[in-house]
Amino acid sequence: MTDIGFVRADMVDAKPAPNRTSGVIAWAQKNLFATPLDGVLTVLGLIFLLWIIPPIYNFFIGHAVGPGGTVEECRMENAGACWAYISSEMEFFIYGFYDIPQQWRPNIVFALGAALLIPLLIPKVPFKRTNAVLFLFVYPVVSYFLLAGGVFGLSPIPTEKWGGLLVTLIISVVGITLSFPLGIILALGRQSKMPVIKTLCIGFIELVRAVPLISVLFMASIMLPLFMPQGMTIDKFLRALVGVTLFTSAYMAEVVRGGLQAIPRGQYEAGASLGLSYWQRMYFIILPQALKHVIPGIVNSFIALFKDTSLVYIVGMKDLLEAVKTKNDTALEWQSANTATTGYLFAAMVFWVFCFSMSRYSIYMERRLNTGYKR
Amino acid sequence: MSQVSETTVAPTARSTMQISDTNVAIEVIGMHKWYADFHVLRDINLKVMEGERIVIAGPSGSGKSTLIRCINRLEEHQEGQIIVNGTELTADLKRIDEVRREVGMVFQHFNLFPHLTILQNLTLAPIWVRGIPKAEAEATAMHYLERVKIPEQANKFPGQLSGGQQQRVAIARSLCMQPRIMLFDEPTSALDPEMVKEVLEVMISLAEDGMTMLCVTHEMGFARQVANRVIFMDQGQIIEQNEPEAFFSNPQHERTKLFLSQILH
């Protein structure tokens, strides 16, 4: 019979973990050439890259016609992207048909927007409350009067003339800032115990979510005027804005609802047992946690909205993509093999920059908000 | 089942715990509750005087948690009356909030707010429900954190604390609202055994201060020492209630005897 008794005589001290092999060669060995098959795949991958990179480089940079180039260069055999076309038509891509001498007005709107939004997004910058009030309440009013004119001696410029990136950004920013709170309200309403509110919210969400955005925009632009009193019109741009906002808010509501359901019932109860009212509970306890859980979903909706702004061409608005398309089709003086491609590439790059920024910012925010759970 | 050593309560403690003869803290009259068709609470009659310390025991599913959750209206009752500090609980939200302000509750799973620091957990309700200035609320919060012996954790997040510490924070959070009644819903059931004692000690000191307490717990040592009344529930009804000595040494009802034989070994 073996002796099963044991008493430890010395405690074992903690010691550092064994060194890991590091360095380029060790890394390559482990990740690229671990087995013969890995080696073959690595070589094949390298060949593929060597095959694909030079033409891409040549199209975008090597043989491309830079800003300031001429259309003749763009029409040459082997010419790459025609950036000269983009730079010469940049004004149209940014402002659409907005009166050229008045373009300082959108410029101020852009600058003001950046000046207010960027500090709002950086957590360390102080005066968040003032900043938010300015951005959410003052800025839209100022922007509207600046862009539309008709007051303070500014010449009126109808929304039909607005276009390009200006329209894309206005619809996105307004859509995002309005659909977010609206979505939260709808999500809370859907969970409400009051049957009327609950039914209304479910009805709205399920109706809007089940139709394509295009049809929402169509309805907004064609059906809505039919229900309006005679002689009363609502600006087409405003209708598109409302359409996009309502559409996104329905999606947002479902995303937020997902977050609300992830919060344990104990959190609601703890808030209630402390005497906090329904709205206090939601604002201080439930929503901060719920929204944090669904940041990826929220940003997904924002990105979808940003890209869906292109659909306003359906109701005759010229957003960035439509402005590019219009120019591609009409700028005969710039016609060349790659003009249209370059135009669309430019639009795609602009969309990508904005969407990718949103994505990166959301990842940053997720990490920052992670404090509550770190051990 | 961990037993609190008898030395944790001063021999004189019990005599200093005053029970009011005239002031009723909670009165439950002929109360029934159903979950859909399931009759969870049946004809509950209970009168709790100010300063009373009541332990509610019973097998799982006997309705003891549901009963104390009805007292601050986390659960709705369908029949009978519940009167807390003179306010009858009805569907009236104003009354519910009024009652909740005066009734603290400690949960089995602590339910601290994980996205807020300990100090923010403690000051949230005093600031927004009672309208107390932030500095004052923080001073009160620190006072109670010291009382539960973890002032040094004030700026940490709940996830960084042990279970016992979290539960003590939860108790402090309730105390910050200066409640007249405290409800405990199995406060030590989710704790590791070595942390039970630190939480029970806080509860004992609360009792010594004369807090009206209703505790659902399996800590029979705590019941013996602190409670002035033990209530035994089974199948949604109060089966037996008595002073702890009599309850443990001389249970009357068959169910009580069976229950005690199963938990006291």
XYZ file of C-alpha atoms in Angstrom:
640
model
C 0.000 0.000 0.000
C 1.385 3.392 -0.979
C 1.554 6.236 1.416
C -1.044 8.833 0.369
C -0.249 11.334 3.064
C 1.534 14.493 1.898
C 2.492 17.715 3.637
C 4.168 20.464 1.687
C 7.406 21.539 3.277
C 8.299 24.535 1.097
C 5.979 26.849 -0.820
C 6.832 27.242 -4.522
C 7.655 30.822 -5.450
C 6.276 32.289 -8.660
C 8.879 32.483 -11.409
C 8.855 34.238 -14.778
C 7.337 32.452 -17.769
C 9.805 30.793 -20.143
C 11.171 33.014 -22.917
C 9.290 32.875 -26.133
C 11.239 32.740 -29.364
C 10.983 36.026 -31.186
C 12.451 37.726 -34.237
C 11.603 37.766 -37.910
C 13.043 34.367 -38.707
C 11.274 32.632 -35.848
C 8.049 34.348 -36.840
C 8.418 33.345 -40.490
C 9.217 29.799 -39.554
C 6.174 29.547 -37.376
C 3.683 31.366 -39.581
C 4.917 30.921 -43.155
C 7.014 27.773 -43.450
C 5.867 25.526 -40.627
C 5.114 22.615 -42.972
C 5.929 21.918 -46.651
C 2.331 22.756 -47.552
C 2.649 26.101 -45.716
C 5.812 26.777 -47.692
C 4.099 26.078 -51.009
C 1.127 28.284 -50.059
C 3.441 31.097 -49.005
C 5.296 30.978 -52.323
C 2.033 30.866 -54.271
C 0.758 33.821 -52.266
C 3.887 35.810 -53.032
C 3.555 35.062 -56.747
C -0.067 36.195 -56.668
C 0.898 39.461 -54.977
C 3.716 40.057 -57.497
C 1.226 39.446 -60.289
C -1.515 41.723 -58.982
C 0.284 44.624 -57.326
C 2.100 46.195 -60.306
C -1.031 46.711 -62.457
C -2.896 48.156 -59.497
C -0.011 50.449 -58.723
C 0.223 51.505 -62.350
C -3.471 52.230 -62.628
C -3.710 54.260 -59.430
C -0.315 55.944 -59.429
C 2.246 54.806 -62.013
C 0.382 55.584 -65.240
C -2.286 57.745 -63.649
C -2.819 61.327 -64.730
C -2.456 63.445 -61.645
C -4.394 66.564 -60.722
C -3.526 69.316 -63.146
C -3.123 66.858 -66.028
C -5.009 67.285 -69.302
C -7.715 65.237 -70.944
C -5.301 64.389 -73.766
C -3.059 62.608 -71.293
C -6.058 60.718 -69.967
C -6.941 59.594 -73.476
C -3.458 58.222 -74.175
C -2.990 54.489 -74.597
C -2.031 52.809 -71.276
C -3.138 55.804 -69.238
C -4.270 54.912 -65.717
C -6.742 56.702 -63.510
C -7.693 60.176 -64.636
C -7.333 62.099 -61.379
C -7.190 65.309 -63.359
C -10.899 64.850 -64.096
C -11.663 64.520 -60.394
C -9.702 67.593 -59.391
C -11.170 69.722 -62.151
C -14.759 68.702 -61.291
C -14.227 68.640 -57.542
C -16.515 71.589 -56.975
C -19.440 69.768 -58.517
C -18.721 66.623 -56.523
C -18.732 68.590 -53.293
C -21.466 71.180 -53.814
C -23.570 69.940 -56.742
C -25.314 72.858 -58.449
C -24.857 75.124 -55.442
C -24.169 78.668 -56.720
C -20.417 78.933 -57.177
C -19.970 82.447 -55.675
C -21.924 81.275 -52.628
C -19.825 78.190 -51.957
C -18.251 79.820 -48.932
C -21.529 79.091 -47.174
C -21.261 75.309 -47.301
C -17.575 75.717 -46.516
C -18.454 77.438 -43.260
C -20.965 74.697 -42.532
C -18.298 72.042 -43.115
C -15.722 73.872 -40.992
C -18.194 74.546 -38.196
C -19.328 70.929 -38.249
C -15.779 69.654 -37.965
C -14.939 72.190 -35.268
C -17.923 71.058 -33.186
C -17.914 67.350 -33.927
C -14.237 66.532 -33.488
C -13.942 67.834 -29.901
C -17.211 66.051 -29.148
C -15.672 62.761 -30.216
C -12.470 63.159 -28.209
C -13.236 62.154 -24.621
C -10.590 64.342 -23.018
C -11.824 67.653 -24.397
C -13.797 69.541 -21.725
C -17.149 71.367 -22.030
C -18.894 68.312 -23.473
C -22.331 69.558 -22.482
C -21.941 72.977 -24.084
C -20.349 71.341 -27.070
C -23.208 68.872 -27.466
C -25.843 71.596 -27.145
C -24.074 73.682 -29.763
C -23.738 70.740 -32.132
C -27.217 69.315 -31.667
C -29.309 72.452 -31.402
C -27.456 75.558 -32.551
C -25.453 74.115 -35.416
C -28.414 72.704 -37.382
C -30.235 76.045 -37.244
C -27.162 78.048 -38.262
C -26.395 75.567 -41.019
C -29.910 75.643 -42.352
C -30.008 79.418 -42.658
C -26.507 79.566 -44.082
C -27.227 76.956 -46.726
C -30.791 77.871 -47.622
C -30.341 81.611 -47.306
C -33.241 84.026 -47.620
C -32.320 85.817 -44.397
C -29.674 88.324 -43.341
C -29.192 89.307 -46.993
C -28.097 85.808 -47.986
C -29.493 84.929 -51.379
C -31.959 82.045 -51.197
C -30.644 78.808 -52.679
C -33.303 76.109 -53.071
C -32.465 72.599 -51.949
C -32.783 71.399 -55.558
C -29.416 73.004 -56.155
C -27.707 71.322 -53.230
C -25.712 68.312 -54.189
C -22.644 66.146 -53.989
C -20.835 65.442 -50.773
C -22.787 68.281 -49.126
C -26.041 66.361 -49.529
C -24.463 63.047 -48.554
C -23.099 64.531 -45.356
C -26.229 66.461 -44.413
C -28.438 63.411 -44.827
C -25.985 61.182 -42.961
C -25.368 63.521 -40.048
C -29.019 64.441 -39.635
C -30.086 60.836 -40.145
C -27.601 59.527 -37.603
C -28.251 62.132 -34.926
C -32.025 61.808 -35.210
C -32.411 58.083 -35.796
C -30.298 57.202 -32.773
C -32.545 58.766 -30.098
C -35.633 57.821 -32.087
C -34.459 54.224 -32.237
C -33.877 54.182 -28.481
C -37.368 55.543 -27.838
C -38.865 52.951 -30.170
C -36.920 50.145 -28.492
C -38.052 51.267 -25.040
C -41.576 51.650 -26.352
C -41.514 48.144 -27.710
C -40.688 46.875 -24.210
C -43.292 49.071 -22.584
C -46.033 47.604 -20.445
C -48.504 50.098 -21.861
C -50.326 48.274 -24.650
C -51.032 51.304 -26.836
C -47.416 52.479 -26.860
C -46.136 48.971 -27.327
C -48.462 48.271 -30.249
C -47.615 51.566 -31.927
C -43.885 50.938 -31.640
C -44.067 47.349 -32.835
C -46.319 48.411 -35.690
C -43.958 51.160 -36.788
C -40.831 49.027 -36.515
C -42.265 46.022 -38.302
C -43.823 48.128 -41.038
C -40.782 50.233 -41.808
C -38.326 47.383 -41.450
C -40.256 45.246 -43.878
C -40.181 47.668 -46.808
C -37.165 48.704 -48.889
C -35.721 52.152 -48.294
C -36.388 52.928 -51.934
C -40.099 52.476 -51.402
C -40.003 54.598 -48.274
C -38.367 57.355 -50.300
C -40.868 56.892 -53.123
C -43.745 57.094 -50.701
C -42.244 60.174 -49.112
C -41.836 61.907 -52.430
C -44.915 60.743 -54.335
C -47.512 59.540 -51.847
C -47.027 62.147 -49.129
C -48.029 65.134 -51.272
C -51.292 63.354 -52.100
C -52.283 63.483 -48.440
C -51.238 67.079 -48.035
C -53.742 69.920 -48.220
C -53.940 71.674 -51.577
C -51.090 74.019 -52.284
C -49.017 72.831 -49.391
C -45.690 71.288 -50.276
C -42.900 69.872 -48.230
C -39.411 70.286 -49.498
C -38.188 67.214 -51.367
C -34.916 67.258 -49.478
C -36.729 67.346 -46.158
C -38.880 64.432 -47.247
C -35.815 62.394 -48.114
C -34.322 63.300 -44.741
C -37.424 62.168 -42.895
C -37.589 58.984 -44.940
C -33.993 58.017 -44.273
C -34.267 58.892 -40.575
C -37.440 56.900 -39.967
C -36.080 53.962 -41.893
C -32.849 53.836 -39.912
C -34.578 54.401 -36.595
C -36.594 51.216 -37.095
C -33.397 49.238 -37.552
C -31.766 51.084 -34.681
C -34.688 50.168 -32.447
C -34.099 46.484 -33.016
C -30.376 46.825 -32.398
C -31.008 48.662 -29.146
C -33.629 46.115 -28.138
C -30.982 43.441 -28.479
C -28.860 45.381 -26.002
C -31.746 45.897 -23.608
C -32.428 42.188 -23.543
C -28.822 41.474 -22.631
C -29.173 43.408 -19.373
C -30.005 41.107 -16.464
C -33.337 41.712 -14.765
C -31.455 42.350 -11.529
C -30.185 45.647 -12.917
C -33.737 46.897 -13.477
C -34.736 45.660 -10.034
C -31.761 47.180 -8.246
C -32.574 50.528 -9.822
C -36.238 50.192 -8.926
C -35.536 49.164 -5.343
C -33.465 52.337 -4.890
C -36.494 54.396 -5.849
C -35.170 55.554 -9.224
C -37.935 56.433 -11.669
C -38.351 54.624 -14.970
C -36.473 57.265 -16.972
C -33.724 57.552 -14.380
C -33.284 53.806 -14.446
C -33.072 53.782 -18.213
C -30.763 56.776 -18.456
C -28.315 55.976 -15.685
C -28.331 52.195 -15.499
C -29.862 50.322 -18.395
C -29.038 52.323 -21.520
C -25.348 52.949 -20.761
C -24.844 49.214 -20.445
C -27.209 48.172 -23.213
C -25.823 50.612 -25.763
C -22.284 49.575 -24.973
C -23.154 45.984 -25.753
C -24.519 46.914 -29.160
C -21.979 49.474 -30.363
C -21.036 47.237 -33.311
C -24.686 46.959 -34.316
C -25.273 50.676 -33.919
C -22.275 51.558 -36.036
C -23.402 48.976 -38.554
C -26.657 50.891 -38.884
C -24.806 54.208 -39.163
C -22.581 52.851 -41.918
C -25.569 51.385 -43.720
C -27.311 54.745 -43.473
C -24.256 56.575 -44.788
C -24.135 54.355 -47.840
C -27.901 54.315 -48.308
C -27.889 58.085 -48.717
C -27.044 57.304 -52.350
C -30.602 56.113 -52.790
C -31.923 59.655 -52.597
C -31.133 59.863 -56.325
C -34.492 58.063 -56.625
C -36.264 61.252 -55.659
C -33.997 63.383 -57.803
C -31.402 64.478 -55.273
C -27.788 64.557 -56.383
C -25.745 63.026 -53.602
C -22.037 62.354 -54.079
C -22.503 59.181 -56.114
C -25.224 60.685 -58.274
C -23.138 63.829 -58.804
C -20.261 61.659 -60.010
C -22.575 59.701 -62.272
C -24.068 62.884 -63.692
C -20.632 64.278 -64.458
C -19.472 60.976 -65.933
C -22.437 61.008 -68.292
C -22.351 64.681 -69.255
C -18.762 65.923 -69.126
C -17.986 65.210 -72.771
C -14.836 67.301 -72.581
C -13.410 64.748 -70.142
C -14.386 61.623 -72.001
C -11.735 58.938 -71.949
C -11.476 55.220 -71.345
C -10.967 55.584 -67.619
C -12.905 58.745 -66.766
C -16.051 57.035 -65.517
C -14.083 54.385 -63.645
C -12.011 57.051 -61.947
C -15.134 58.939 -60.984
C -16.717 55.904 -59.363
C -13.436 54.962 -57.707
C -13.268 58.437 -56.234
C -16.810 58.143 -54.878
C -16.017 54.716 -53.465
C -12.891 56.036 -51.757
C -14.770 58.923 -50.174
C -17.445 56.546 -48.883
C -14.782 54.180 -47.632
C -12.899 56.886 -45.745
C -16.009 57.978 -43.870
C -17.276 54.477 -43.134
C -13.871 53.192 -42.096
C -13.439 56.169 -39.764
C -16.751 55.368 -38.122
C -15.724 51.768 -37.730
C -12.361 52.629 -36.167
C -13.934 55.177 -33.856
C -16.458 52.624 -32.656
C -13.682 50.153 -31.858
C -11.877 52.856 -29.917
C -15.076 53.655 -28.022
C -15.699 49.982 -27.201
C -12.256 49.667 -25.674
C -12.650 52.872 -23.736
C -15.992 51.853 -22.296
C -14.732 48.460 -21.294
C -13.636 49.694 -17.859
C -16.645 48.391 -16.023
C -15.797 44.781 -16.644
C -12.046 44.687 -16.398
C -10.860 42.641 -13.493
C -24.334 26.234 6.186
C -21.812 28.404 7.890
C -22.339 29.330 11.489
C -21.407 32.747 12.746
C -19.406 32.422 15.892
C -21.368 33.549 18.887
C -18.683 36.038 19.842
C -19.489 38.349 16.932
C -22.495 39.718 18.762
C -21.871 41.405 22.053
C -23.848 39.725 24.827
C -25.706 42.944 25.445
C -26.564 43.474 21.791
C -29.885 41.750 21.829
C -31.175 43.802 24.709
C -30.277 47.041 22.924
C -32.292 46.081 19.859
C -35.512 47.868 20.608
C -38.758 46.778 19.051
C -41.495 49.323 18.871
C -44.811 48.439 20.481
C -46.841 50.910 18.523
C -45.203 51.662 15.178
C -46.026 49.196 12.438
C -43.427 49.006 9.682
C -45.066 46.502 7.390
C -48.513 45.027 7.420
C -49.595 42.328 5.013
C -53.254 41.377 5.174
C -54.789 38.387 3.394
C -52.385 38.702 0.478
C -52.472 36.338 -2.489
C -50.292 36.265 -5.558
C -50.407 34.267 -8.761
C -47.893 33.823 -11.564
C -50.417 33.357 -14.357
C -52.343 30.322 -13.025
C -49.809 29.334 -10.417
C -50.793 30.359 -6.890
C -47.409 31.295 -5.390
C -48.488 33.176 -2.263
C -51.589 32.150 -0.357
C -53.285 34.141 2.340
C -50.196 35.830 3.754
C -50.801 37.728 6.991
C -47.814 39.417 8.555
C -47.311 42.373 10.839
C -43.814 43.712 11.308
C -43.170 46.313 14.006
C -40.384 48.867 13.710
C -37.081 47.432 14.872
C -38.101 43.837 14.292
C -35.602 41.450 12.743
C -37.374 38.683 10.942
C -35.798 35.718 9.236
C -37.864 33.936 6.637
C -36.855 30.370 5.968
C -38.275 27.609 3.860
C -37.512 25.197 1.056
C -36.765 26.549 -2.388
C -39.905 27.528 -4.254
C -41.813 28.173 -1.053
C -42.456 31.797 -2.014
C -40.215 33.481 0.545
C -38.325 35.586 -1.997
C -41.549 36.441 -3.762
C -43.011 37.622 -0.470
C -40.286 40.148 0.269
C -40.207 41.211 -3.362
C -43.895 42.064 -3.023
C -43.076 44.367 -0.142
C -41.268 46.824 -2.403
C -43.454 45.948 -5.356
C -40.839 44.254 -7.468
C -43.682 41.773 -7.723
C -47.338 42.665 -7.900
C -49.883 40.993 -5.641
C -53.396 40.333 -6.854
C -55.408 40.120 -3.675
C -55.199 41.526 -0.168
C -53.273 44.498 1.158
C -49.635 45.386 1.721
C -49.061 48.485 3.798
C -45.511 49.736 4.200
C -44.813 52.636 6.555
C -48.484 53.512 6.363
C -48.573 53.574 2.564
C -50.641 50.946 0.850
C -49.055 49.472 -2.268
C -51.326 49.798 -5.273
C -50.704 50.288 -8.973
C -50.111 53.978 -8.182
C -46.516 54.624 -9.287
C -46.137 57.550 -6.927
C -46.880 55.374 -3.926
C -44.594 52.644 -5.182
C -41.703 55.092 -5.464
C -42.571 56.482 -2.042
C -42.320 53.002 -0.532
C -39.163 52.112 -2.426
C -37.389 55.200 -1.172
C -37.867 53.984 2.395
C -37.224 50.299 1.797
C -33.733 49.095 0.963
C -33.164 45.798 -0.743
C -30.134 43.531 -0.976
C -30.152 40.837 -3.636
C -28.643 37.404 -3.869
C -26.563 38.441 -6.866
C -25.657 41.917 -5.527
C -26.884 43.664 -8.687
C -24.334 46.432 -8.488
C -24.162 48.631 -11.566
C -21.075 47.313 -13.349
C -20.474 50.425 -15.448
C -20.272 52.739 -12.429
C -17.597 52.995 -9.773
C -18.401 51.925 -6.233
C -18.815 55.541 -5.195
C -21.117 56.246 -8.144
C -23.133 53.143 -7.295
C -23.656 54.552 -3.823
C -24.415 58.158 -4.734
C -26.649 57.675 -7.784
C -29.928 57.265 -5.941
C -29.280 59.785 -3.142
C -28.423 62.436 -5.738
C -31.243 61.755 -8.180
C -33.990 60.422 -5.925
C -33.384 62.413 -2.760
C -31.869 65.452 -4.455
C -28.880 65.515 -2.132
C -25.909 67.623 -3.334
C -23.109 65.518 -4.803
C -20.479 66.381 -2.184
C -22.834 65.522 0.640
C -23.907 62.285 -1.024
C -20.270 61.299 -1.452
C -19.532 62.017 2.185
C -22.470 59.823 3.214
C -21.330 57.135 0.809
C -17.825 57.143 2.290
C -19.329 56.921 5.754
C -21.209 53.766 4.847
C -18.270 52.326 2.937
C -16.249 52.700 6.116
C -19.021 51.072 8.021
C -18.865 48.018 5.737
C -15.076 48.267 5.979
C -14.110 48.869 2.370
C -13.565 52.635 1.953
C -10.406 51.945 -0.049
C -12.484 50.418 -2.870
C -14.482 53.585 -3.536
C -13.040 54.283 -6.960
C -12.932 50.746 -8.263
C -15.530 49.079 -10.425
C -17.731 46.269 -9.053
C -16.055 43.711 -11.315
C -12.784 44.292 -9.485
C -14.200 43.329 -6.078
C -14.723 39.946 -4.497
C -18.233 38.632 -3.986
C -18.229 39.456 -0.297
C -17.011 42.979 -0.969
C -19.646 43.442 -3.674
C -22.385 42.347 -1.326
C -21.149 44.748 1.346
C -21.162 47.528 -1.245
C -24.726 46.539 -2.123
C -25.712 46.866 1.529
C -23.965 50.234 1.759
C -25.748 51.329 -1.418
C -29.105 50.624 0.191
C -28.093 52.324 3.425
C -27.128 55.483 1.567
C -30.833 56.030 0.928
C -31.313 55.935 4.713
C -34.115 53.417 4.513
C -36.394 52.584 7.437
C -36.685 48.941 6.415
C -34.137 46.618 4.856
C -35.049 43.534 2.844
C -32.440 40.839 2.296
C -33.068 38.250 -0.399
C -30.648 35.396 0.290
C -27.723 37.803 0.620
C -25.110 35.135 1.280
C -26.296 32.346 -1.020
C -24.113 33.354 -3.949
C -20.982 33.877 -1.867
C -17.967 31.682 -1.414
C -18.039 30.176 2.089
C -15.156 32.263 3.419
C -16.970 35.476 2.491
C -20.258 34.730 4.180
C -19.062 35.880 7.550
C -18.018 39.372 6.496
C -21.481 39.998 5.060
C -23.281 38.550 8.068
C -21.229 40.761 10.367
C -22.444 43.829 8.530
C -26.021 42.599 8.815
C -25.602 41.935 12.508
C -24.275 45.421 13.129
C -27.268 46.804 11.252
C -29.562 44.840 13.512
C -27.763 46.194 16.552
C -28.540 49.685 15.301
C -32.215 48.871 15.390
C -32.890 48.572 11.662
C -36.144 46.842 10.759
C -35.009 43.827 8.769
C -36.656 41.067 6.771
C -34.136 38.452 5.747
C -34.694 35.491 3.518
C -31.731 33.356 4.393
C -30.522 29.867 5.108
C -28.083 31.140 7.740
C -29.681 29.590 10.776
C -26.822 30.789 12.987
C -27.717 34.313 11.994
C -31.388 33.619 12.693
C -30.627 32.316 16.165
C -28.508 35.289 17.106
C -30.199 38.234 15.526
C -33.799 37.452 14.665
C -36.550 38.091 17.104
C -38.882 36.043 14.950
C -38.398 33.226 12.471
C -41.026 32.575 9.835
C -41.197 29.256 8.067
C -42.846 29.143 4.663
C -43.793 26.278 2.431
C -46.003 26.039 -0.651
C -46.653 29.760 -0.659
C -47.965 29.991 2.866
C -46.669 30.836 6.293
C -46.538 27.475 8.089
C -45.104 28.470 11.405
C -43.563 31.421 13.130
C -41.977 31.763 16.496
C -39.082 33.177 18.473
C -35.830 31.612 17.285
C -35.218 29.585 20.447
C -38.624 27.971 20.368
C -38.597 27.671 16.594
C -35.389 25.694 16.485
C -35.752 23.664 19.673
C -39.420 22.925 19.512
C -40.892 23.137 15.974
C -44.598 22.313 15.889
C -45.565 21.655 12.287
C -44.486 18.495 10.513
C -43.078 20.436 7.575
C -41.017 22.611 9.855
C -39.592 19.577 11.582
C -38.747 17.972 8.271
C -37.128 21.149 6.970
C -35.052 21.675 10.087
C -33.946 18.061 10.138
C -32.733 18.495 6.559
C -30.747 21.673 7.059
C -29.401 21.270 10.574
C -26.998 18.416 10.570
